[in-house]
């Protein structure tokens, strides 16, 4: 039996409210399983319990009830974080460190030393395209650069699981697309990704499975394709269809009990239009 | 082109040929996985180094300029005193300023460490790595202790250089003034001058100043694990600092007037002594200024007391921080 990358059972978290008798239930009986190599998206409005769930999985917050395991190890054990990388929402990191120093610091925390650490730092700076800014202090980095150095630090010890809390929050569409591409690359490498996000279009694009949280309760959960499929409808996308062909199809449909709900030209996304306008050189290269 | 993860360690340019071939034969995953150790001095050293860098780059060393200015202003004033008085004032002002500056630095530098990490969310990235919480605290405290050691070394160097320069100037002046006297009288004058300038008692005094600052740093770390802001921590510590200097007098008065008090009162007083360390015990400046030799037993007792207090506060900080919801 393959061990789950993340296994959460009956997780409940209650926060007492100071000076009041009431309590805040952030999570209620959450059950979640993320298979190795999967990209799992945790969705939900602000205050739905996404970040609390991620923090409990990472052992940063203790659960009131229930269990959380990473590759079979209890999240409360320090060893469970041996193969985990984490990028929190809107991280600032140490402003006085340069990009290179930041990666070296996190590498040392994971036990990397000497040539291994040097090689890994160079590799990750290349990966997140920050080689030119390696000797600049993070205080001078843009939001997108901070997010990329954050992603690089989460990958420093080549983790088997990467947890990303709103990885594209506040990043422009080009930066957001770069982070999306990096996540897809992690997926290709067989690294499990657990992320929370508000960008539903992006989650739909990169996640294998999603869970939707509302008021601390998992209200929907399943494979993205299954959740999005409308059972009694079929979509046809035609190329170079002449008006005659369309008329024939329409006539055929009229003869049956099938209803044509909508007929329109497929549209590109606003993200695509934005990227083509702001990065014309990449227009042809990246067009899909 | 979208960025891609390297398939093998092909960018590990710094490895030599043999190592590179060996590394490229393995997957990246296997190359970088390092066996976890339950306790690692290297992890603590990484946090210590980072904390020291943080404090140094925040330019906390600027206070050394104030210390230097204070010493210069003091030496201008001293020109009107006799040499015994001059050296007494120099030692009194320098050691007193060293004690106050190191205590202030210990409190202010430590108070902002954990709140800042929490505010910037950097604490999540550190503790989401295989770093136990006690190592995080030990690293932070060690960073401050290193900073304190460097600051006290710098202040001591300034003080000793000034002491040496003044001694040298006064020796020359004495030689000029006593040129007509007999050699024995000259020797006696010089001996008297040198005895009131530098003496070996200065070093244990400086070590005790450092231990007092270390104790205050550990207590500040403890408060900051549950404080809501660093202003609160600093205010509490200023309160502790004053009580710590006054409690000996208060306790003496209480025990003298209520000599028949029961174990409950004594236990309460012991608790107060733990919460508010008797900082007056770490005040050996008066003895040094007066030229009294510090007995070895007194120095050892005070040093052990400082280390015990620091360890207890660090342990309590760990107890408070272990269960903290981040």
mmCIF file of C-alpha atoms in Angstrom, chain B residues 81-325:
data_model
loop_
_atom_site.group_PDB
_atom_site.id
_atom_site.type_symbol
_atom_site.label_atom_id
_atom_site.label_comp_id
_atom_site.label_asym_id
_atom_site.label_seq_id
_atom_site.Cartn_x
_atom_site.Cartn_y
_atom_site.Cartn_z
ATOM 1 C CA UNK B 81 41.386 66.208 39.393
ATOM 2 C CA UNK B 82 44.263 64.514 41.191
ATOM 3 C CA UNK B 83 45.512 61.363 39.508
ATOM 4 C CA UNK B 84 43.910 59.013 42.074
ATOM 5 C CA UNK B 85 40.577 60.756 41.649
ATOM 6 C CA UNK B 86 41.028 60.801 37.895
ATOM 7 C CA UNK B 87 41.515 57.038 37.639
ATOM 8 C CA UNK B 88 38.673 56.392 40.087
ATOM 9 C CA UNK B 89 36.274 58.526 38.047
ATOM 10 C CA UNK B 90 37.456 56.960 34.789
ATOM 11 C CA UNK B 91 36.868 53.432 36.107
ATOM 12 C CA UNK B 92 33.578 54.362 37.738
ATOM 13 C CA UNK B 93 32.187 56.045 34.616
ATOM 14 C CA UNK B 94 33.548 53.456 32.179
ATOM 15 C CA UNK B 95 32.445 50.340 34.078
ATOM 16 C CA UNK B 96 29.112 51.931 35.007
ATOM 17 C CA UNK B 97 28.465 52.919 31.377
ATOM 18 C CA UNK B 98 29.572 49.471 30.222
ATOM 19 C CA UNK B 99 27.102 47.865 32.630
ATOM 20 C CA UNK B 100 24.197 50.125 31.607
ATOM 21 C CA UNK B 101 24.916 49.938 27.860
ATOM 22 C CA UNK B 102 25.323 46.157 27.834
ATOM 23 C CA UNK B 103 22.122 45.715 29.901
ATOM 24 C CA UNK B 104 20.204 48.041 27.579
ATOM 25 C CA UNK B 105 21.594 46.331 24.503
ATOM 26 C CA UNK B 106 20.690 42.892 25.917
ATOM 27 C CA UNK B 107 17.085 43.977 26.539
ATOM 28 C CA UNK B 108 16.470 45.982 23.355
ATOM 29 C CA UNK B 109 18.212 43.547 20.987
ATOM 30 C CA UNK B 110 16.513 40.439 22.411
ATOM 31 C CA UNK B 111 13.036 41.937 22.793
ATOM 32 C CA UNK B 112 12.505 42.334 19.048
ATOM 33 C CA UNK B 113 13.875 38.982 17.837
ATOM 34 C CA UNK B 114 10.818 36.699 18.172
ATOM 35 C CA UNK B 115 8.108 39.359 17.522
ATOM 36 C CA UNK B 116 9.907 40.417 14.332
ATOM 37 C CA UNK B 117 10.171 36.810 13.109
ATOM 38 C CA UNK B 118 6.471 36.329 13.851
ATOM 39 C CA UNK B 119 5.471 39.547 12.132
ATOM 40 C CA UNK B 120 7.519 38.813 9.010
ATOM 41 C CA UNK B 121 6.437 35.141 9.075
ATOM 42 C CA UNK B 122 10.097 34.084 8.839
ATOM 43 C CA UNK B 123 9.550 31.935 11.927
ATOM 44 C CA UNK B 124 7.249 29.697 9.850
ATOM 45 C CA UNK B 125 9.899 29.099 7.241
ATOM 46 C CA UNK B 126 12.461 28.212 9.932
ATOM 47 C CA UNK B 127 10.265 25.955 12.068
ATOM 48 C CA UNK B 128 8.760 24.293 8.974
ATOM 49 C CA UNK B 129 12.288 22.936 8.402
ATOM 50 C CA UNK B 130 13.459 20.111 10.672
ATOM 51 C CA UNK B 131 14.479 22.586 13.402
ATOM 52 C CA UNK B 132 13.335 21.845 16.993
ATOM 53 C CA UNK B 133 12.003 24.866 18.844
ATOM 54 C CA UNK B 134 14.654 24.680 21.575
ATOM 55 C CA UNK B 135 17.379 24.957 18.922
ATOM 56 C CA UNK B 136 15.688 28.046 17.510
ATOM 57 C CA UNK B 137 15.667 29.678 20.976
ATOM 58 C CA UNK B 138 19.237 28.618 21.740
ATOM 59 C CA UNK B 139 20.411 30.014 18.405
ATOM 60 C CA UNK B 140 18.658 33.329 18.995
ATOM 61 C CA UNK B 141 20.064 33.701 22.521
ATOM 62 C CA UNK B 142 23.552 32.663 21.412
ATOM 63 C CA UNK B 143 23.425 35.346 18.693
ATOM 64 C CA UNK B 144 22.652 38.021 21.298
ATOM 65 C CA UNK B 145 25.335 36.684 23.663
ATOM 66 C CA UNK B 146 27.874 36.868 20.857
ATOM 67 C CA UNK B 147 26.838 40.439 20.114
ATOM 68 C CA UNK B 148 27.144 41.322 23.820
ATOM 69 C CA UNK B 149 30.583 39.724 23.986
ATOM 70 C CA UNK B 150 31.766 41.727 20.960
ATOM 71 C CA UNK B 151 30.292 44.958 22.349
ATOM 72 C CA UNK B 152 31.840 44.477 25.792
ATOM 73 C CA UNK B 153 35.171 43.594 24.169
ATOM 74 C CA UNK B 154 35.018 46.801 22.107
ATOM 75 C CA UNK B 155 34.048 48.911 25.138
ATOM 76 C CA UNK B 156 36.749 47.274 27.276
ATOM 77 C CA UNK B 157 39.334 47.949 24.572
ATOM 78 C CA UNK B 158 38.302 51.631 24.416
ATOM 79 C CA UNK B 159 38.400 51.899 28.195
ATOM 80 C CA UNK B 160 41.777 50.162 28.574
ATOM 81 C CA UNK B 161 43.346 52.211 25.770
ATOM 82 C CA UNK B 162 42.160 55.420 27.457
ATOM 83 C CA UNK B 163 43.422 54.169 30.837
ATOM 84 C CA UNK B 164 46.793 53.326 29.312
ATOM 85 C CA UNK B 165 47.079 56.684 27.509
ATOM 86 C CA UNK B 166 46.190 58.662 30.660
ATOM 87 C CA UNK B 167 48.618 56.578 32.713
ATOM 88 C CA UNK B 168 51.379 57.221 30.169
ATOM 89 C CA UNK B 169 50.714 60.985 30.130
ATOM 90 C CA UNK B 170 50.634 61.158 33.934
ATOM 91 C CA UNK B 171 53.858 59.134 34.259
ATOM 92 C CA UNK B 172 55.627 61.653 31.988
ATOM 93 C CA UNK B 173 54.153 64.579 33.927
ATOM 94 C CA UNK B 174 55.204 62.990 37.234
ATOM 95 C CA UNK B 175 58.739 62.417 35.943
ATOM 96 C CA UNK B 176 58.979 66.072 34.937
ATOM 97 C CA UNK B 177 57.503 67.315 38.224
ATOM 98 C CA UNK B 178 59.699 65.074 40.377
ATOM 99 C CA UNK B 179 62.965 65.530 38.460
ATOM 100 C CA UNK B 180 64.592 67.275 41.411
ATOM 101 C CA UNK B 181 63.626 64.532 43.928
ATOM 102 C CA UNK B 182 65.579 61.459 45.019
ATOM 103 C CA UNK B 183 65.223 58.285 42.885
ATOM 104 C CA UNK B 184 63.398 56.415 45.721
ATOM 105 C CA UNK B 185 60.834 59.200 45.951
ATOM 106 C CA UNK B 186 60.354 59.156 42.196
ATOM 107 C CA UNK B 187 59.881 55.363 42.252
ATOM 108 C CA UNK B 188 57.384 55.664 45.070
ATOM 109 C CA UNK B 189 55.383 58.307 43.198
ATOM 110 C CA UNK B 190 55.342 56.194 40.044
ATOM 111 C CA UNK B 191 54.358 53.061 41.974
ATOM 112 C CA UNK B 192 51.476 54.896 43.635
ATOM 113 C CA UNK B 193 50.311 56.206 40.261
ATOM 114 C CA UNK B 194 50.462 52.820 38.511
ATOM 115 C CA UNK B 195 48.684 51.075 41.397
ATOM 116 C CA UNK B 196 45.705 53.397 41.084
ATOM 117 C CA UNK B 197 45.547 53.057 37.277
ATOM 118 C CA UNK B 198 45.334 49.474 36.004
ATOM 119 C CA UNK B 199 44.740 46.440 38.210
ATOM 120 C CA UNK B 200 43.834 42.850 37.429
ATOM 121 C CA UNK B 201 40.488 43.226 39.249
ATOM 122 C CA UNK B 202 39.116 44.935 36.162
ATOM 123 C CA UNK B 203 38.813 41.630 34.252
ATOM 124 C CA UNK B 204 36.580 39.696 36.688
ATOM 125 C CA UNK B 205 34.513 42.887 36.960
ATOM 126 C CA UNK B 206 34.028 42.989 33.182
ATOM 127 C CA UNK B 207 33.135 39.251 33.098
ATOM 128 C CA UNK B 208 30.437 39.847 35.732
ATOM 129 C CA UNK B 209 29.046 42.771 33.692
ATOM 130 C CA UNK B 210 28.798 40.377 30.733
ATOM 131 C CA UNK B 211 27.040 37.702 32.817
ATOM 132 C CA UNK B 212 24.524 40.247 34.084
ATOM 133 C CA UNK B 213 23.754 41.257 30.482
ATOM 134 C CA UNK B 214 23.454 37.559 29.502
ATOM 135 C CA UNK B 215 20.990 36.959 32.354
ATOM 136 C CA UNK B 216 18.908 39.963 31.232
ATOM 137 C CA UNK B 217 18.967 38.724 27.609
ATOM 138 C CA UNK B 218 17.693 35.274 28.681
ATOM 139 C CA UNK B 219 14.936 36.824 30.800
ATOM 140 C CA UNK B 220 13.959 39.128 27.912
ATOM 141 C CA UNK B 221 13.785 36.078 25.612
ATOM 142 C CA UNK B 222 11.475 34.386 28.139
ATOM 143 C CA UNK B 223 9.156 37.415 28.329
ATOM 144 C CA UNK B 224 9.126 37.807 24.537
ATOM 145 C CA UNK B 225 7.854 34.230 24.051
ATOM 146 C CA UNK B 226 4.463 35.228 25.447
ATOM 147 C CA UNK B 227 4.446 39.049 25.173
ATOM 148 C CA UNK B 228 2.085 40.650 22.696
ATOM 149 C CA UNK B 229 4.610 43.257 21.525
ATOM 150 C CA UNK B 230 8.258 44.171 21.984
ATOM 151 C CA UNK B 231 7.271 47.458 23.689
ATOM 152 C CA UNK B 232 5.573 45.366 26.384
ATOM 153 C CA UNK B 233 8.704 43.209 26.754
ATOM 154 C CA UNK B 234 10.962 46.255 27.054
ATOM 155 C CA UNK B 235 8.672 47.886 29.635
ATOM 156 C CA UNK B 236 8.530 44.710 31.730
ATOM 157 C CA UNK B 237 12.307 44.391 31.550
ATOM 158 C CA UNK B 238 12.895 48.015 32.606
ATOM 159 C CA UNK B 239 10.623 47.268 35.570
ATOM 160 C CA UNK B 240 12.600 44.074 36.337
ATOM 161 C CA UNK B 241 15.866 46.010 36.028
ATOM 162 C CA UNK B 242 14.883 48.563 38.657
ATOM 163 C CA UNK B 243 13.320 46.024 41.022
ATOM 164 C CA UNK B 244 16.403 43.833 40.568
ATOM 165 C CA UNK B 245 18.621 46.652 41.771
ATOM 166 C CA UNK B 246 16.380 47.624 44.699
ATOM 167 C CA UNK B 247 15.127 44.262 45.959
ATOM 168 C CA UNK B 248 18.200 43.472 48.066
ATOM 169 C CA UNK B 249 17.570 46.560 50.194
ATOM 170 C CA UNK B 250 13.856 45.770 50.452
ATOM 171 C CA UNK B 251 14.492 42.124 51.389
ATOM 172 C CA UNK B 252 17.029 43.082 54.024
ATOM 173 C CA UNK B 253 14.552 45.513 55.547
ATOM 174 C CA UNK B 254 11.730 42.931 55.474
ATOM 175 C CA UNK B 255 13.769 40.094 57.004
ATOM 176 C CA UNK B 256 15.240 42.321 59.709
ATOM 177 C CA UNK B 257 11.836 43.595 60.834
ATOM 178 C CA UNK B 258 10.053 40.235 60.462
ATOM 179 C CA UNK B 259 12.769 37.802 61.465
ATOM 180 C CA UNK B 260 10.184 35.240 62.631
ATOM 181 C CA UNK B 261 8.460 34.952 59.247
ATOM 182 C CA UNK B 262 7.319 31.469 58.189
ATOM 183 C CA UNK B 263 8.268 29.233 55.263
ATOM 184 C CA UNK B 264 5.422 30.617 53.155
ATOM 185 C CA UNK B 265 6.909 34.110 53.246
ATOM 186 C CA UNK B 266 10.365 32.695 52.585
ATOM 187 C CA UNK B 267 9.029 30.695 49.597
ATOM 188 C CA UNK B 268 7.351 33.829 48.303
ATOM 189 C CA UNK B 269 10.595 35.763 48.649
ATOM 190 C CA UNK B 270 12.443 32.970 46.798
ATOM 191 C CA UNK B 271 9.904 33.180 43.964
ATOM 192 C CA UNK B 272 10.303 36.934 43.808
ATOM 193 C CA UNK B 273 14.073 36.436 43.737
ATOM 194 C CA UNK B 274 13.671 34.088 40.745
ATOM 195 C CA UNK B 275 11.334 36.423 38.878
ATOM 196 C CA UNK B 276 13.380 39.494 39.729
ATOM 197 C CA UNK B 277 17.049 38.482 39.897
ATOM 198 C CA UNK B 278 19.056 40.359 42.484
ATOM 199 C CA UNK B 279 21.090 42.480 40.076
ATOM 200 C CA UNK B 280 22.884 44.218 42.922
ATOM 201 C CA UNK B 281 24.864 40.988 43.380
ATOM 202 C CA UNK B 282 26.371 41.616 39.940
ATOM 203 C CA UNK B 283 27.479 45.094 40.890
ATOM 204 C CA UNK B 284 31.186 44.812 41.668
ATOM 205 C CA UNK B 285 32.059 48.214 40.213
ATOM 206 C CA UNK B 286 32.270 49.896 43.632
ATOM 207 C CA UNK B 287 34.869 47.373 44.830
ATOM 208 C CA UNK B 288 36.917 47.766 41.671
ATOM 209 C CA UNK B 289 36.827 51.559 41.836
ATOM 210 C CA UNK B 290 37.855 51.483 45.496
ATOM 211 C CA UNK B 291 40.744 49.201 44.514
ATOM 212 C CA UNK B 292 39.518 46.355 46.731
ATOM 213 C CA UNK B 293 40.529 42.933 45.478
ATOM 214 C CA UNK B 294 37.593 40.748 44.409
ATOM 215 C CA UNK B 295 37.902 37.413 46.243
ATOM 216 C CA UNK B 296 37.964 34.375 43.946
ATOM 217 C CA UNK B 297 35.055 32.780 45.827
ATOM 218 C CA UNK B 298 32.890 35.867 45.359
ATOM 219 C CA UNK B 299 33.705 35.975 41.654
ATOM 220 C CA UNK B 300 32.997 32.242 41.210
ATOM 221 C CA UNK B 301 29.734 32.423 43.174
ATOM 222 C CA UNK B 302 28.521 35.411 41.170
ATOM 223 C CA UNK B 303 29.552 33.819 37.862
ATOM 224 C CA UNK B 304 27.783 30.528 38.720
ATOM 225 C CA UNK B 305 24.707 32.450 39.829
ATOM 226 C CA UNK B 306 24.657 34.309 36.494
ATOM 227 C CA UNK B 307 24.983 31.066 34.516
ATOM 228 C CA UNK B 308 22.267 29.329 36.596
ATOM 229 C CA UNK B 309 19.835 32.234 36.156
ATOM 230 C CA UNK B 310 20.518 32.333 32.392
ATOM 231 C CA UNK B 311 19.962 28.554 32.078
ATOM 232 C CA UNK B 312 16.739 28.642 34.120
ATOM 233 C CA UNK B 313 15.331 31.495 32.023
ATOM 234 C CA UNK B 314 16.275 29.716 28.797
ATOM 235 C CA UNK B 315 14.572 26.537 30.021
ATOM 236 C CA UNK B 316 11.415 28.462 31.008
ATOM 237 C CA UNK B 317 11.465 30.208 27.612
ATOM 238 C CA UNK B 318 11.525 26.770 25.950
ATOM 239 C CA UNK B 319 8.585 25.586 28.128
ATOM 240 C CA UNK B 320 6.574 28.679 27.130
ATOM 241 C CA UNK B 321 7.587 28.526 23.461
ATOM 242 C CA UNK B 322 7.130 24.777 22.991
ATOM 243 C CA UNK B 323 3.359 24.976 23.134
ATOM 244 C CA UNK B 324 3.018 28.397 21.503
ATOM 245 C CA UNK B 325 0.525 28.577 18.632
#
